[in-house]
Short mmCIF file of C-alpha atoms in Angstrom, two decimals:
data_model
loop_
_atom_site.label_atom_id
_atom_site.label_comp_id
_atom_site.label_asym_id
_atom_site.label_seq_id
_atom_site.Cartn_x
_atom_site.Cartn_y
_atom_site.Cartn_z
CA MET A 567 80.17 198.18 110.47
CA LEU A 568 82.74 198.41 107.68
CA GLY A 569 82.51 202.19 107.78
CA ARG A 570 83.03 202.28 111.55
CA PHE A 571 86.05 199.93 111.15
CA ARG A 572 87.69 202.25 108.50
CA ALA A 573 87.08 205.23 110.62
CA ARG A 574 88.69 203.77 113.77
CA PHE A 575 91.43 202.49 111.71
CA LYS A 576 92.16 205.91 110.35
CA GLU A 577 91.95 207.30 113.80
CA GLN A 578 94.24 204.56 115.08
CA ASP A 579 91.64 203.63 117.61
CA TRP A 580 93.22 200.25 117.96
CA PHE A 581 90.82 199.33 120.84
CA GLY A 582 87.86 200.05 118.75
CA VAL A 583 89.43 198.12 115.82
CA GLY A 584 89.93 195.17 118.12
CA VAL A 585 86.19 195.48 119.23
CA GLU A 586 84.98 195.66 115.71
CA LEU A 587 87.20 192.57 114.72
CA LEU A 588 85.81 190.65 117.76
CA ILE A 589 82.27 191.46 116.72
CA VAL A 590 82.95 190.15 113.36
CA ALA A 591 84.61 187.07 114.67
CA ILE A 592 81.67 186.44 117.03
CA GLY A 593 79.25 186.95 114.18
CA VAL A 594 81.07 184.52 111.99
CA PHE A 595 81.29 181.91 114.79
CA LEU A 596 77.66 182.20 115.57
CA GLY A 597 76.76 181.86 111.88
CA MET A 598 78.90 178.65 111.64
CA GLN A 599 77.37 177.30 114.69
CA VAL A 600 73.78 178.04 113.45
CA SER A 601 74.77 176.42 110.22
CA ASN A 602 76.14 173.37 112.00
CA TRP A 603 73.08 173.10 114.28
CA ASN A 604 70.80 173.25 111.34
CA ASP A 605 72.83 170.61 109.32
CA ALA A 606 72.66 168.32 112.50
CA ARG A 607 68.98 168.89 112.84
CA VAL A 608 68.45 167.97 109.23
CA ALA A 609 70.58 164.99 109.38
CA HIS A 610 68.72 163.84 112.61
CA GLU A 611 65.41 164.22 110.91
CA ARG A 612 66.57 162.37 107.85
CA GLY A 613 68.03 159.51 110.02
CA GLN A 614 64.73 159.27 111.86
CA THR A 615 62.78 159.10 108.70
CA TYR A 616 64.99 156.23 107.52
CA ARG A 617 64.61 154.63 110.96
CA ALA A 618 60.74 154.60 110.65
CA GLN A 619 61.10 153.09 107.21
CA ILE A 620 63.56 150.35 108.45
CA ILE A 621 61.18 149.48 111.32
CA ALA A 622 58.40 149.13 108.75
CA ASP A 623 60.60 147.00 106.52
CA ILE A 624 61.68 144.59 109.34
CA GLY A 625 58.12 144.24 110.53
CA ALA A 626 56.94 143.27 107.03
CA ASN A 627 59.85 140.97 106.76
CA ALA A 628 58.78 139.14 109.90
CA ARG A 629 55.44 138.46 108.41
CA GLU A 630 56.90 137.43 105.15
CA LEU A 631 59.30 134.89 106.88
CA SER A 632 56.29 133.43 108.61
CA VAL A 633 54.67 132.88 105.11
CA LEU A 634 57.75 131.30 103.82
CA PHE A 635 58.08 128.93 106.85
CA ASN A 636 54.42 127.74 106.33
CA TYR A 637 54.86 127.39 102.58
CA TYR A 638 58.14 125.40 102.90
CA ALA A 639 56.72 123.29 105.60
CA GLU A 640 54.14 122.28 103.16
CA VAL A 641 56.76 121.52 100.44
CA ARG A 642 58.62 119.39 102.93
CA ARG A 643 55.50 117.23 103.73
CA HIS A 644 55.19 116.50 100.12
CA ALA A 645 58.94 115.63 99.87
CA ILE A 646 58.71 113.22 102.78
CA ALA A 647 55.60 111.56 101.16
CA ALA A 648 57.42 111.36 97.78
CA LEU A 649 60.43 109.75 99.40
CA ALA A 650 58.15 107.16 101.13
CA ALA A 651 56.44 106.24 97.90
CA LEU A 652 59.56 106.29 95.74
CA ASP A 653 59.96 102.52 95.68
CA ALA A 654 56.27 101.68 95.61
CA PRO A 655 55.20 99.49 92.59
CA ALA A 656 53.23 101.07 89.92
CA GLY A 657 49.61 101.23 90.61
CA ALA A 658 46.84 103.21 92.14
CA GLY A 659 49.01 105.46 94.16
CA ASP A 660 50.85 106.83 91.06
CA ALA A 661 48.81 110.07 90.71
CA GLN A 662 49.40 111.01 94.46
CA PHE A 663 53.18 110.16 94.01
CA VAL A 664 53.38 112.44 91.05
CA VAL A 665 51.69 115.24 93.04
CA ASP A 666 53.91 114.81 95.98
CA ALA A 667 57.11 114.58 93.92
CA PHE A 668 56.07 117.63 91.95
CA GLN A 669 55.06 119.70 94.92
CA ALA A 670 58.37 118.80 96.52
CA THR A 671 59.92 120.99 93.74
CA GLN A 672 57.84 124.27 94.55
CA ILE A 673 59.66 127.42 95.43
CA LEU A 674 58.40 130.79 96.49
CA PRO A 675 60.98 133.33 95.48
CA ARG A 676 60.03 136.23 97.72
CA PRO A 677 62.99 138.63 98.36
CA LEU A 678 62.95 140.27 101.73
CA THR A 679 62.79 144.09 102.03
CA HIS A 680 66.02 145.96 102.53
CA ALA A 681 65.62 149.05 100.38
CA ALA A 682 65.55 151.60 103.38
CA PHE A 683 68.58 150.04 104.98
CA ASP A 684 70.62 149.95 101.70
CA GLU A 685 69.63 153.56 100.92
CA ALA A 686 70.51 154.81 104.50
CA SER A 687 73.80 153.15 104.35
CA ASN A 688 74.65 154.28 100.89
CA THR A 689 73.91 157.95 101.69
CA GLY A 690 75.58 158.02 105.16
CA ALA A 691 72.26 158.59 106.86
CA PHE A 692 72.55 155.36 108.75
CA GLU A 693 74.68 156.98 111.29
CA ASN A 694 71.66 158.97 112.45
CA VAL A 695 69.20 156.07 112.53
CA GLY A 696 69.94 155.20 116.34
CA VAL A 697 72.51 154.59 118.86
CA ALA A 698 75.47 152.38 118.03
CA ALA A 699 73.86 149.32 119.67
CA GLU A 700 70.75 149.72 117.60
CA ARG A 701 72.70 150.24 114.40
CA ARG A 702 74.68 147.05 115.20
CA ALA A 703 71.55 145.09 115.80
CA ILE A 704 70.08 146.31 112.43
CA SER A 705 73.20 145.51 110.50
CA ASP A 706 73.36 142.00 112.12
CA TYR A 707 69.72 141.32 111.14
CA TYR A 708 70.27 142.37 107.48
CA LEU A 709 73.44 140.11 107.38
CA SER A 710 71.25 137.27 108.32
CA VAL A 711 68.65 138.26 105.82
CA ALA A 712 71.34 138.11 103.13
CA SER A 713 72.20 134.60 104.28
CA ILE A 714 68.60 133.49 104.03
CA ALA A 715 68.19 135.06 100.64
CA GLY A 716 71.07 132.83 99.31
CA SER A 717 69.49 129.76 100.84
CA VAL A 718 65.72 129.87 100.57
CA GLY A 719 63.87 129.58 97.30
CA HIS A 720 66.74 128.73 95.04
CA GLU A 721 66.79 126.14 92.17
CA THR A 722 67.86 122.75 93.26
CA SER A 723 69.13 119.64 91.50
CA TYR A 724 65.98 117.78 92.51
CA ARG A 725 63.73 120.55 91.14
CA GLU A 726 65.54 120.47 87.84
CA LEU A 727 65.52 116.70 87.61
CA VAL A 728 61.78 116.14 88.40
CA ARG A 729 60.78 119.03 86.05
CA SER A 730 62.85 117.58 83.27
CA ARG A 731 61.26 114.22 83.52
CA VAL A 732 57.42 114.96 84.07
CA PRO A 733 55.72 115.52 80.72
CA PRO A 734 54.61 119.11 80.19
CA ILE A 735 50.98 118.36 80.05
CA VAL A 736 51.12 116.61 83.42
CA GLN A 737 52.99 119.55 84.83
CA GLU A 738 50.39 121.89 83.67
CA LYS A 739 47.72 119.97 85.11
CA VAL A 740 49.31 119.63 88.44
CA GLN A 741 50.24 123.27 88.45
CA GLU A 742 46.55 124.17 87.70
CA ALA A 743 45.16 122.16 90.49
CA CYS A 744 48.02 122.30 93.02
CA GLY A 745 50.09 125.35 92.41
CA ASP A 746 50.34 128.52 94.45
CA ARG A 747 47.23 130.11 95.87
CA SER A 748 46.45 133.47 97.27
CA ASP A 749 44.76 133.15 100.68
CA THR A 750 41.99 135.78 100.40
CA ALA A 751 41.66 135.96 104.23
CA SER A 752 45.38 136.81 104.85
CA PHE A 753 46.46 137.84 101.42
CA VAL A 754 49.40 135.46 101.55
CA THR A 755 50.60 132.80 99.09
CA ILE A 756 50.08 129.15 100.02
CA LEU A 757 50.10 125.79 98.64
CA PRO A 758 46.86 123.98 98.91
CA ALA A 759 46.63 121.20 101.51
CA THR A 760 44.96 118.86 99.13
CA CYS A 761 44.50 118.88 95.42
CA VAL A 762 43.32 116.40 92.67
CA PRO A 763 44.75 117.24 89.13
CA ASP A 764 42.91 116.09 86.13
CA VAL A 765 45.61 113.46 85.18
CA SER A 766 44.55 110.14 83.59
CA ALA A 767 45.76 106.90 85.11
CA ALA A 768 48.04 106.33 82.01
CA GLU A 769 49.51 109.82 82.42
CA ALA A 770 50.07 109.36 86.04
CA THR A 771 51.74 105.92 85.60
CA ALA A 772 53.97 107.26 82.89
CA ALA A 773 55.04 110.29 84.98
CA ALA A 774 55.57 108.27 88.05
CA TRP A 775 57.78 105.74 86.28
CA SER A 776 59.78 108.55 84.60
CA ILE A 777 60.50 110.11 88.06
CA ARG A 778 61.25 106.81 89.87
CA THR A 779 63.77 105.77 87.00
CA ALA A 780 65.54 109.08 86.97
CA PRO A 781 69.22 108.69 87.76
CA GLY A 782 70.07 109.93 91.21
CA VAL A 783 66.59 110.93 92.03
CA ARG A 784 66.71 109.43 95.65
CA ASP A 785 69.97 111.27 96.45
CA ALA A 786 68.47 114.55 95.09
CA LEU A 787 65.26 114.12 97.01
CA VAL A 788 67.16 113.37 100.27
CA ARG A 789 69.20 116.51 99.67
CA GLN A 790 66.13 118.42 98.99
CA ILE A 791 64.72 117.38 102.35
CA SER A 792 67.88 118.24 104.15
CA GLU A 793 67.88 121.68 102.58
CA LEU A 794 64.23 122.27 103.44
CA ASP A 795 65.04 121.22 107.11
CA GLN A 796 67.81 123.72 107.32
CA ASP A 797 65.51 126.61 105.93
CA LEU A 798 62.71 125.58 108.40
CA ARG A 799 65.22 125.84 111.24
CA LEU A 800 66.44 129.29 110.17
CA LEU A 801 63.16 130.89 109.09
CA PRO A 802 61.39 131.03 112.51
CA VAL A 803 64.64 132.11 114.22
CA LEU A 804 64.88 135.13 111.85
CA SER A 805 61.28 135.88 111.92
CA ALA A 806 61.49 136.03 115.84
CA TYR A 807 64.54 138.17 115.62
CA ALA A 808 62.82 140.52 113.28
CA ARG A 809 59.69 140.90 115.64
CA VAL A 810 61.94 141.57 118.73
CA LEU A 811 64.04 143.94 116.77
CA THR A 812 60.90 145.83 115.55
CA GLN A 813 59.54 146.08 119.10
CA ARG A 814 62.84 147.21 120.44
CA LEU A 815 63.26 149.96 117.86
CA SER A 816 59.62 151.03 118.18
CA ARG A 817 59.88 151.37 121.97
CA ALA A 818 63.10 153.44 121.59
CA SER A 819 61.45 155.66 118.94
CA GLY A 820 58.44 156.35 121.27
#
């Protein structure tokens, strides 16, 4: 082509020169279009890969949120029992009071999954994950996840107070009998509904007295229950949102 162009230029065949230039321009244009189409295809495929990962993450989070709800519902049950027994006189109920007071401090630090969303956002691939309405729904969901992460499973004043008052040997015995368990049927973490730690009557009475006489224990326990109530209101809402969003995105993908 370059040879033909030189020849026509020497011959002053301006029409032929124009045709050669037009052919070159069309070739460059088509080459750029093919490159752009290929880049768009790669970006779309990359976005769809992230989309599938995000759907899987949100689905996993929905199940995890249900686990957290069940776990903290059990923690709250113990907290209510501890509050009811807080003013009881020393006696036969001390061992159960210690169990309830201690179980009310339990937390399950399980961060929700957002790796695919973060990576897609940071690399610019999120723009190809779905249409604007879908991207907005996903972003809103992860904003809610961030809010939950800052609320659920954090250290509280009640937890610090009780665990600083109960003797280590008693804490160890209660944890051994009443601590987190892995449900072999569902592979989730639970607190046992009932447990009987190997704590002597003397140990139970001493630990119960130490908890009951802790400065501010009632206020801290009431605050603990209030925070658990808030978490138990938020967790099922976000779990339902995650399930609905997973179904919506999955249908759109299909």
